[in-house]
Short mmCIF file of C-alpha atoms and ligand atoms in Angstrom, two decimals:
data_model
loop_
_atom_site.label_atom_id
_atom_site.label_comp_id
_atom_site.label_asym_id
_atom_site.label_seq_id
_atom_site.Cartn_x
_atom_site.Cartn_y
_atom_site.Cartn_z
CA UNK A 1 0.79 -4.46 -14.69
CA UNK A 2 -0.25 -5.95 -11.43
CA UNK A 3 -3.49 -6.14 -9.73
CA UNK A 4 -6.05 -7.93 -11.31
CA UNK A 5 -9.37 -9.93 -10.32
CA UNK A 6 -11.27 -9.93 -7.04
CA UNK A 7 -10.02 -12.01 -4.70
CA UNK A 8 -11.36 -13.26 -1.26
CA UNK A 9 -8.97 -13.30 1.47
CA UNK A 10 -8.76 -14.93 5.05
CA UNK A 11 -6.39 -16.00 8.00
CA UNK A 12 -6.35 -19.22 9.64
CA UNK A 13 -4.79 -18.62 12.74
CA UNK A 14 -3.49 -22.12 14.53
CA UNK A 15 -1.20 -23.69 17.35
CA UNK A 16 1.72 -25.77 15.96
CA UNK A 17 4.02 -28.11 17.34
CA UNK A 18 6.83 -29.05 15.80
CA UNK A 19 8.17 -32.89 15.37
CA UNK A 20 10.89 -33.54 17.43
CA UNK A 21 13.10 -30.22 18.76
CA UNK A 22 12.30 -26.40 17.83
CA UNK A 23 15.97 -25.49 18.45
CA UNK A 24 16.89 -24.53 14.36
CA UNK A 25 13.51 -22.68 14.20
CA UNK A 26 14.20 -20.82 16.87
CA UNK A 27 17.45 -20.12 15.68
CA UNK A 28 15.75 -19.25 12.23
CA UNK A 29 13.21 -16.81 14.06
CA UNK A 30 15.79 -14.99 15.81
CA UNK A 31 17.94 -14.55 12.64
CA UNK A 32 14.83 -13.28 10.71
CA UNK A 33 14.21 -10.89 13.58
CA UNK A 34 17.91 -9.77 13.44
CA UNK A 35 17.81 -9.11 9.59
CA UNK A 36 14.56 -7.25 9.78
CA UNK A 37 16.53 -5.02 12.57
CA UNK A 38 19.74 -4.65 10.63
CA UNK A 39 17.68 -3.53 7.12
CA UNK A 40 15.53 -1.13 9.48
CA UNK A 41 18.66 0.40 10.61
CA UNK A 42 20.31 1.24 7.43
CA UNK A 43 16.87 2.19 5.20
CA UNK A 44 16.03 4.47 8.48
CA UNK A 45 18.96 6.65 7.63
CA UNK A 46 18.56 6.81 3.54
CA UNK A 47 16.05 9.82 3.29
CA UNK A 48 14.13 8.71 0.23
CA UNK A 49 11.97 5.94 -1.39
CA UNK A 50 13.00 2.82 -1.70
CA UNK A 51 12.13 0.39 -4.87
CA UNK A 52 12.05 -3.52 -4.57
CA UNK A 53 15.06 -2.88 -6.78
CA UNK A 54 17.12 -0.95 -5.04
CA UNK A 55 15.92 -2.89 -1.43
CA UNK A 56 17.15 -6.14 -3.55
CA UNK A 57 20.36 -3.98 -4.68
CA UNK A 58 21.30 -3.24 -1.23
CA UNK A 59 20.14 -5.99 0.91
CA UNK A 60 19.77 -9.29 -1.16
CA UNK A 61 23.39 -10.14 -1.09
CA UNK A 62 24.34 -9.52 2.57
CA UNK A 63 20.84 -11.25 3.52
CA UNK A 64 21.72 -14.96 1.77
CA UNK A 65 25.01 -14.83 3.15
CA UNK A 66 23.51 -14.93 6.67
CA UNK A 67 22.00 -18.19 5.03
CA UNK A 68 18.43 -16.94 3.62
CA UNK A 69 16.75 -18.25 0.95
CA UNK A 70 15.85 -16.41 -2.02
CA UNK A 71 12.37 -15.29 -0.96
CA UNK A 72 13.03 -15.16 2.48
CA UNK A 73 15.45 -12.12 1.97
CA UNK A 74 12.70 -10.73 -0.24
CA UNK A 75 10.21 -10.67 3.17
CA UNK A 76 12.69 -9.70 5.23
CA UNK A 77 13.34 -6.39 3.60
CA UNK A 78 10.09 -5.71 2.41
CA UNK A 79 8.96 -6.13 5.52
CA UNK A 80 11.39 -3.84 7.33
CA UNK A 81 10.51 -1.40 4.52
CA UNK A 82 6.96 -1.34 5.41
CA UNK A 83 8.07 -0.85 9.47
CA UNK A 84 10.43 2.06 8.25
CA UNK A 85 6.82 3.59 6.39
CA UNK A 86 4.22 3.16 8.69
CA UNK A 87 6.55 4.48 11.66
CA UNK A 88 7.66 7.75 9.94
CA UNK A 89 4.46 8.46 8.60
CA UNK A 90 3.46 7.79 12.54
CA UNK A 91 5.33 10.28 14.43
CA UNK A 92 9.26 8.94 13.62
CA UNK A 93 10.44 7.17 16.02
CA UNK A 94 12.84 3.82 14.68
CA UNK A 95 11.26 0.68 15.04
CA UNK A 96 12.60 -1.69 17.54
CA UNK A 97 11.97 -5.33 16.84
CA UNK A 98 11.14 -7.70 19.71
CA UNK A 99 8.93 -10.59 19.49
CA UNK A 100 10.00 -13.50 17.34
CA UNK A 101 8.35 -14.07 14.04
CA UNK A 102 8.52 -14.42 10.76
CA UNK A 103 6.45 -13.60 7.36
CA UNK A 104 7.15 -16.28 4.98
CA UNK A 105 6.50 -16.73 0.99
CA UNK A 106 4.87 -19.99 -0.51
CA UNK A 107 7.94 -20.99 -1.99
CA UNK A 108 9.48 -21.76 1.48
CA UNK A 109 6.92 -23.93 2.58
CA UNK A 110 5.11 -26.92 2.01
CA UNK A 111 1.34 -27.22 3.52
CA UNK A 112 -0.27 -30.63 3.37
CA UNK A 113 -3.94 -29.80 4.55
CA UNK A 114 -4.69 -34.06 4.56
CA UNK A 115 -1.80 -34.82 7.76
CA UNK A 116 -2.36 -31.37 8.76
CA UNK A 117 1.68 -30.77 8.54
CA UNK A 118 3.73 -27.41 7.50
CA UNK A 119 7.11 -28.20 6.44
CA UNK A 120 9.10 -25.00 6.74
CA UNK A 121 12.24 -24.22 5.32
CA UNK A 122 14.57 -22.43 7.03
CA UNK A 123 18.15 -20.71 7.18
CA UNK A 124 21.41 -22.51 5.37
CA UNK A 125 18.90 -25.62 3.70
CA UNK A 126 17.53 -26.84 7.33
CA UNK A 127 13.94 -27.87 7.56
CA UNK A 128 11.10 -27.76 10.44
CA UNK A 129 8.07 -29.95 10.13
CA UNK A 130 5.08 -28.59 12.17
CA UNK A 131 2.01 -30.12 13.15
CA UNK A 132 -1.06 -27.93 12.98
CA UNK A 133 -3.14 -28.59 16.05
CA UNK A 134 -6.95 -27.68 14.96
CA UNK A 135 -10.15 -29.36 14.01
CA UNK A 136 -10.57 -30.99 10.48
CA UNK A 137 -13.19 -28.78 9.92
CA UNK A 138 -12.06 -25.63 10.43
CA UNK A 139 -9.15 -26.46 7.49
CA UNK A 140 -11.45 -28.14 5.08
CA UNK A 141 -13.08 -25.05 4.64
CA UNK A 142 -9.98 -23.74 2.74
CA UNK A 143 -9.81 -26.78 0.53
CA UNK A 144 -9.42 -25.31 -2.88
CA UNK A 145 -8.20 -22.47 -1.73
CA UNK A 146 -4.89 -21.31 -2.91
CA UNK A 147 -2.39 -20.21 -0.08
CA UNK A 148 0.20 -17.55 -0.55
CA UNK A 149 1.97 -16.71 2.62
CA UNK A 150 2.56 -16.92 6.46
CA UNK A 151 3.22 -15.85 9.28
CA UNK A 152 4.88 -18.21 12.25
CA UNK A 153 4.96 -16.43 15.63
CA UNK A 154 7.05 -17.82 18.89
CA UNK A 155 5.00 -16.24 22.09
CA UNK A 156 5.63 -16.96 25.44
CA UNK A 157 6.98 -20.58 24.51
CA UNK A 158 3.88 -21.43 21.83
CA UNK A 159 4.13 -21.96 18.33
CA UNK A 160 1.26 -20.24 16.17
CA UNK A 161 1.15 -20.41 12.56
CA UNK A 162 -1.34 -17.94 10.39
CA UNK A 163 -1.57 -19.23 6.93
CA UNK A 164 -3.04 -16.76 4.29
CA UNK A 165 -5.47 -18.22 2.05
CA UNK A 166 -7.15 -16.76 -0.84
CA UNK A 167 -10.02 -17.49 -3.37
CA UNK A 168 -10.35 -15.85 -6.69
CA UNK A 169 -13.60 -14.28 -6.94
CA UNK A 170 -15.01 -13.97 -10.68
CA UNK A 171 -15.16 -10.45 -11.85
CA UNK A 172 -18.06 -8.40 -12.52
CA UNK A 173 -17.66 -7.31 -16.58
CA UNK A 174 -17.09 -3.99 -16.73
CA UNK A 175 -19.19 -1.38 -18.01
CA UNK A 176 -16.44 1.81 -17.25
CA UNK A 177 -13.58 2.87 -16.48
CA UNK A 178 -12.95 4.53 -12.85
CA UNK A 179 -9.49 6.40 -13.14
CA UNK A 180 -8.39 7.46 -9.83
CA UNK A 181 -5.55 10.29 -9.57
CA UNK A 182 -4.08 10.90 -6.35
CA UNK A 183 -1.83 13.78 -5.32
CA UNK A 184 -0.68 16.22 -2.38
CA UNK A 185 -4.24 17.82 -2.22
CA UNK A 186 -6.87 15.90 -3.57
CA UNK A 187 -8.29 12.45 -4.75
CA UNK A 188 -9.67 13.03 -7.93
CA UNK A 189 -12.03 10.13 -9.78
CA UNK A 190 -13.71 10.31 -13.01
CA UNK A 191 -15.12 7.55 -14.51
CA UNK A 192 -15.66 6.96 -18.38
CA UNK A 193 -17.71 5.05 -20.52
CA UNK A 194 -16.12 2.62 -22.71
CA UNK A 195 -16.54 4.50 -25.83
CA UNK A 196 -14.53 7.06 -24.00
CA UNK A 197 -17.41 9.49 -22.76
CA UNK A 198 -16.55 11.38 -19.07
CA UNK A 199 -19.33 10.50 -16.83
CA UNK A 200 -18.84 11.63 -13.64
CA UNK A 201 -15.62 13.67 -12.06
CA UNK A 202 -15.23 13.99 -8.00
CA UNK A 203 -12.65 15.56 -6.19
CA UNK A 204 -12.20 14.97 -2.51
CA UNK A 205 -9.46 17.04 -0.42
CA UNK A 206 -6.85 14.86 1.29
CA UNK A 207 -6.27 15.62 4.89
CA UNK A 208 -2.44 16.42 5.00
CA UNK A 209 -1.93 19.69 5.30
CA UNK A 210 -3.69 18.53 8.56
CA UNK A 211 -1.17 15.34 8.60
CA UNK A 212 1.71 17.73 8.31
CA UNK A 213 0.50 20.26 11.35
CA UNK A 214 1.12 17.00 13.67
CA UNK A 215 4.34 16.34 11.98
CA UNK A 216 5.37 19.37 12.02
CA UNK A 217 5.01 19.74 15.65
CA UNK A 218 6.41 16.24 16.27
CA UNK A 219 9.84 17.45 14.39
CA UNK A 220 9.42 20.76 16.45
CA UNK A 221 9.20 18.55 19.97
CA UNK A 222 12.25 16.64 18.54
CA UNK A 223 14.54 19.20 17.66
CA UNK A 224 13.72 21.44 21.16
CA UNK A 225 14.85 18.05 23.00
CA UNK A 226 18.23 16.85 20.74
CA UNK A 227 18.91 13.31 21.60
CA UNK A 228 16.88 13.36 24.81
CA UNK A 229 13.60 12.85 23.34
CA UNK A 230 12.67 9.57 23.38
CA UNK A 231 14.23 9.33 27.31
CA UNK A 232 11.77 11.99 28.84
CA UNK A 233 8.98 10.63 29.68
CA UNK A 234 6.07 13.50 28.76
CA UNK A 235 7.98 14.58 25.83
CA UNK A 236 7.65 10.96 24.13
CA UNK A 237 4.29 11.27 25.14
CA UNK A 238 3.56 14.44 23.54
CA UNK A 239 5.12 12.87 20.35
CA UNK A 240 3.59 10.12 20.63
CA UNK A 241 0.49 11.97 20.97
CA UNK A 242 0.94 13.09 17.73
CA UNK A 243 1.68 10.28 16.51
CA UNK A 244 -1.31 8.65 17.36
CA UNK A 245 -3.34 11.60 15.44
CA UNK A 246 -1.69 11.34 12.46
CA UNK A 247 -2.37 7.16 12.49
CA UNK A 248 -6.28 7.76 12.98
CA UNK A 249 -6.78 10.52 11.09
CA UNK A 250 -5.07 8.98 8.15
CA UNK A 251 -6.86 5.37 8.85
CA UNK A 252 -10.23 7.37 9.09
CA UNK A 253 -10.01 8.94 5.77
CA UNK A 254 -8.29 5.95 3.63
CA UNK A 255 -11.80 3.95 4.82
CA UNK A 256 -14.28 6.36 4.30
CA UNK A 257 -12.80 6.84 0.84
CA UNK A 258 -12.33 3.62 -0.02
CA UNK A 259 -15.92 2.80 0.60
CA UNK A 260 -17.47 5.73 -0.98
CA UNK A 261 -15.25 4.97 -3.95
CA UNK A 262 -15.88 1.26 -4.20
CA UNK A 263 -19.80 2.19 -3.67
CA UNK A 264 -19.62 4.15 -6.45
CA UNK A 265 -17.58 1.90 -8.53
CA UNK A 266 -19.74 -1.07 -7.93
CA UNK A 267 -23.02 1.10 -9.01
CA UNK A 268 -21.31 2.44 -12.27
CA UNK A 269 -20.15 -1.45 -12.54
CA UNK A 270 -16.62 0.10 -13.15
CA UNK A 271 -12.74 -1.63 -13.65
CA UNK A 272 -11.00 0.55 -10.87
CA UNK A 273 -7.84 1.65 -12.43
CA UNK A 274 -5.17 2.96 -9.98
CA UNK A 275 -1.55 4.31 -10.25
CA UNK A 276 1.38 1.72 -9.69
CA UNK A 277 3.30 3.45 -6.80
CA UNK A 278 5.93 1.16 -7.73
CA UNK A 279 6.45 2.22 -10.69
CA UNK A 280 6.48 5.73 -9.41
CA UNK A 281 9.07 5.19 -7.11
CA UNK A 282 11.49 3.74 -10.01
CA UNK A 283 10.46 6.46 -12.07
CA UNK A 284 12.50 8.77 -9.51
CA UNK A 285 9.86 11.12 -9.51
CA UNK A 286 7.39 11.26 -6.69
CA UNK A 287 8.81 14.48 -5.42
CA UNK A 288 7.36 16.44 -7.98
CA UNK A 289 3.60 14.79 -7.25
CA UNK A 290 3.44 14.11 -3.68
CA UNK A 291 5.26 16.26 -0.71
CA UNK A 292 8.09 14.32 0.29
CA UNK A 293 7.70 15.13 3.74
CA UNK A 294 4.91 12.96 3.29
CA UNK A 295 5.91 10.04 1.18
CA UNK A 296 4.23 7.58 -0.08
CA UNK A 297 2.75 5.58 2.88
CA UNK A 298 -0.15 7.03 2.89
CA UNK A 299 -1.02 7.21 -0.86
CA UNK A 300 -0.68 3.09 0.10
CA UNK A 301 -2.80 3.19 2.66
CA UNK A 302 -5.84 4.93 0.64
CA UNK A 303 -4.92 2.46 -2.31
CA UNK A 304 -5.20 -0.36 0.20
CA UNK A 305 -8.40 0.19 1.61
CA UNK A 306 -9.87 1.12 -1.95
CA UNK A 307 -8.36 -2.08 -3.80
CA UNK A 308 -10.21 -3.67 -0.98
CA UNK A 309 -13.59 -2.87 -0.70
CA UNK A 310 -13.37 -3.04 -4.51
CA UNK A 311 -12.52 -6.51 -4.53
CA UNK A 312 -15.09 -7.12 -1.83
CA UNK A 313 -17.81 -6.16 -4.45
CA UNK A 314 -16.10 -8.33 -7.10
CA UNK A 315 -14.43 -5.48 -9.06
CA UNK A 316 -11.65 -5.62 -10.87
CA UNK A 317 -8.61 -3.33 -9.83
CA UNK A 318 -5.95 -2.50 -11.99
CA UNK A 319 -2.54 -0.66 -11.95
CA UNK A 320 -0.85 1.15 -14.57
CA UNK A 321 2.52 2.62 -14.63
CA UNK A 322 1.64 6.74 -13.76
CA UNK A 323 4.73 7.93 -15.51
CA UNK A 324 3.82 11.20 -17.59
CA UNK A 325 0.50 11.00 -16.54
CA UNK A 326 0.50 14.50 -15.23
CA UNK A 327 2.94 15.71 -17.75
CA UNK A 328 1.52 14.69 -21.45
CA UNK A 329 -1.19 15.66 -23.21
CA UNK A 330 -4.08 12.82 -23.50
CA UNK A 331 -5.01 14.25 -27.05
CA UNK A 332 -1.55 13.61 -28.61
CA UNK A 333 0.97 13.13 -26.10
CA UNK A 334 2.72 16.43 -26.81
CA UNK A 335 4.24 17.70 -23.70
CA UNK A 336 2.19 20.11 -21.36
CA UNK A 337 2.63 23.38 -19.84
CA UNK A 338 1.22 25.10 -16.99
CA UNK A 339 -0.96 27.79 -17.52
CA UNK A 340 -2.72 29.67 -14.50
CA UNK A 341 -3.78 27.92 -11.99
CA UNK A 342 -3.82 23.99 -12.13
CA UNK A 343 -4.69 24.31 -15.87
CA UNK A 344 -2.03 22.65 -18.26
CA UNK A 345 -1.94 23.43 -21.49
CA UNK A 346 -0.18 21.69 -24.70
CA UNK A 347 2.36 23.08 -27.13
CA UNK A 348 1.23 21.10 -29.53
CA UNK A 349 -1.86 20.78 -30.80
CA UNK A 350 -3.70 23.35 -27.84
CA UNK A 351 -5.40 20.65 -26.07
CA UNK A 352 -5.57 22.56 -22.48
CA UNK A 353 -7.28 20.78 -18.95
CA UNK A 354 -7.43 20.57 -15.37
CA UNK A 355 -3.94 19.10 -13.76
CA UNK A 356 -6.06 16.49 -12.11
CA UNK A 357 -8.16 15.63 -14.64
CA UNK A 358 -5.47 15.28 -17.22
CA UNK A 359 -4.25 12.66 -14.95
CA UNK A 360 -7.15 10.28 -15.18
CA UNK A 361 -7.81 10.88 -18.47
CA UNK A 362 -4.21 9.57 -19.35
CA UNK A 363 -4.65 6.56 -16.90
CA UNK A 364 -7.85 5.74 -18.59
CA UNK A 365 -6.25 5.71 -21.70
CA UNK A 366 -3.03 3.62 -20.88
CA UNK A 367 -5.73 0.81 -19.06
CA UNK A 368 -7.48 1.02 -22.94
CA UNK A 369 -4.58 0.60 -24.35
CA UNK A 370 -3.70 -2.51 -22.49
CA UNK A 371 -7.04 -4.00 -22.32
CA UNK A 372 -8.81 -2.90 -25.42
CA UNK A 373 -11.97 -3.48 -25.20
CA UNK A 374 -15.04 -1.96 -27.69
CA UNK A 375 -14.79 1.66 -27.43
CA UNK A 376 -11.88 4.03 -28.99
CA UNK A 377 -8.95 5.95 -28.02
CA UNK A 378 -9.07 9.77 -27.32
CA UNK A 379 -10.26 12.38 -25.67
CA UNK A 380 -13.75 11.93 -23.99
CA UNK A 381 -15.67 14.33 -26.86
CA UNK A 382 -17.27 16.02 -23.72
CA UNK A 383 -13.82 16.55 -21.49
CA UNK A 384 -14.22 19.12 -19.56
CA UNK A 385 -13.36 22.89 -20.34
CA UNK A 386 -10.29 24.16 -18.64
CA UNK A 387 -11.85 27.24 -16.92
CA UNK A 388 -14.52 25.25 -15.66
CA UNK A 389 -12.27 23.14 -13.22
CA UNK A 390 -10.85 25.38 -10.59
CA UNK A 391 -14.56 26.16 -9.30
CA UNK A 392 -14.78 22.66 -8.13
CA UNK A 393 -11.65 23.16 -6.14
CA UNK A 394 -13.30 25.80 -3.48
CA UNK A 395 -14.04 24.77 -0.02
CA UNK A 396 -12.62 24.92 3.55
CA UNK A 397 -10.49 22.17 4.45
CA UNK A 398 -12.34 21.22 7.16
CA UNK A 399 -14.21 19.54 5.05
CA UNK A 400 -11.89 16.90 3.79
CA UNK A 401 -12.66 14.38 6.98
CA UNK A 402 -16.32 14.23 6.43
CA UNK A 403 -14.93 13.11 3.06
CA UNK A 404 -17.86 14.85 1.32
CA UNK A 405 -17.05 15.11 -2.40
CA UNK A 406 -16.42 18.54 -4.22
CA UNK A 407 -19.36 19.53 -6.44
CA UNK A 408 -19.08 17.17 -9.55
CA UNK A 409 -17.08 19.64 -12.10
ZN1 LIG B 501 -1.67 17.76 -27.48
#
């Protein structure tokens, strides 16, 4: 289970200069950028998710023979995994890296904050020592901090150095449970008391079937101009057009939402309890939850933006493993069937429910059963008839940008 407490984070952004000659960090940058390139390459031309495992699988071997450290091949393909994401989900076209830098895990660096000095460790055991070049007081603001990761950028022959520093925040106690269930369509939320009780249960519509219009047409464009695309001028602009659509409109709503869900959160004093999307990627079985036209990145960005402002407000977030969640029955764990439209129903002991709202009620119950706290397992005793769900699903889908919730069910 990861997640966990609030945390505070921030950037300090300085100038570095290294002691003595830059050549081997140089040498490192460009090697980094080169690796990044090369994974980009070969995960742009496997059409389906990639795990951590299977990125470690397929890169971590080839990546420490070019003289990486452990952790450093780690960044360097989940960082080209994250470029692969964001520029499919953006109109398609494959990244191409250019500007030197690197993202770099606390284990390859040491940060003295008294002598102001970054030892970095590089490529085949070298090591760089940099000297920060900033005022005392804007680091000793960070003192007590813990640090985590960074960034060191070569521009236009200056060093720069961002250094991520975070602060745990202590958590409000919870008073519920906020179980959030994402799929193709809708965002649905309920929150529970502890002793198991539903309180409240919003749907809001997604915006892809407006997401895939603009991909749609961006595949169209593509496949009217074979090969040529990207070397005519107004075509790449149309796509990129697109593109651009599909980046705000998907920014817009994973904002909104995360507000209005961390507002709401905060003033029911709730644990936010989200799906692992890891998890669901090595369970193999996204397709049958989200459109994999789509993929995940954008189920990551709403996550994003709602684990943050959560955290903001000093609420805990947590992440269960989603396997089954849509696919056993919260009363006894019997499998369930559908059964008209979005109800499922189970063999077993008749238990029937909402598709969506089967899904929180299972992650609320897998986040009691890790954290027990007072209240007991089961079925909220006031869980919602099955024939009384589909009425909150009407509305136009114009709707879903203003983000207004659906009628609580
Ligand atoms: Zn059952």
């Amino acid at each position: 289970m990861r997640g966990g407490e609030p945390v505070v984070v921030e950037a300090l952004k300085v100038r570095a200069l290294p002691e003595g000659s830059c050549d081997r960090l140089l040498e490192f940058l460009r090697l980094y950028r080169d690796a990044v390139q090369m994974v980009v390459n070969r995960v742009w031309g496997i059409d389906e998710g990639l795990s951590k495992k299977k990125l470690h699988r397929l890169f971590y071997n080839d990546l420490v023979k070019l003289g990486f450290r452990a952790h450093h091949a780690k960044e360097v393909y989940l960082y080209a995994r994250s470029l692969v994401e964001s520029a499919r989900g953006n109109g398609g076209r494959k990244p191409v890296l250019r500007r030197l830098s690197a993202r770099v895990d606390r284990y390859d660096y040491r940060l003295d904050l008294d002598s102001m000095v970054l030892t970095l460790k590089l490529h085949n055991g070298y090591e760089v020592r940099l000297r920060l070049v900033t005022s005392r007081g804007r680091v000793e603001r960070f003192r007590g901090w813990g640090n985590y990761e960074l960034v060191v950028k070569y521009d236009d022959g200056e060093l720069w150095v961002s250094i991520y520093f975070r602060r745990a925040v202590k958590p409000l106690k919870p008073r519920t449970v906020m179980a959030i269930d994402l799929n193709f369509d809708n965002v649905t939320l309920a929150i529970f008391a502890l002793s198991g009780r539903l309180l409240k249960l919003k749907r809001f519509k997604t915006p892809h079937r407006r997401i895939l219009t603009h991909r749609i047409w961006i595949e169209r464009i593509q496949g009217r101009y074979p090969r040529s695309w990207r070397y005519i001028k107004g075509v790449r602009r149309a796509i990129e057009r697109h593109g651009e659509r599909v980046r705000s409109i998907s920014w817009d709503y994973a904002h909104k939402l995360g507000e209005l869900v961390a507002e709401l959160a905060l003033k029911h004093r709730s644990v936010v309890v989200l799906e692992d999307l890891e998890k669901l990627r090595e369970n193999g079985r996204r397709d049958k939850k989200f459109n994999k036209r789509l993929g995940l990145w954008f189920y990551r960005r709403v996550q994003f933006c709602v684990e943050y402002e959560a955290r903001e407000r000093n609420l805990e977030v947590v992440k269960v493993n989603p396997r089954g969640t849509s696919s056993k029955c919260p009363r006894c764990g019997g499998g369930l069937l559908e059964d008209g439209y979005r109800v499922l129903r189970c063999g077993r002991c008749g238990f029937a429910g909402d598709r969506d709202v089967v899904a929180t009620l299972n992650l609320y119950r897998r986040y009691m059963s890790k954290y027990p706290r007072c209240g007991g397992l089961g079925v909220p005793p006031n869980a919602p008839e099955p024939d009384e769900v589909p009425s909150g699903m009407r509305g136009n889908g114009d709707e879903a940008m203003t983000i207004k919730p659906y009628e609580p069910i």
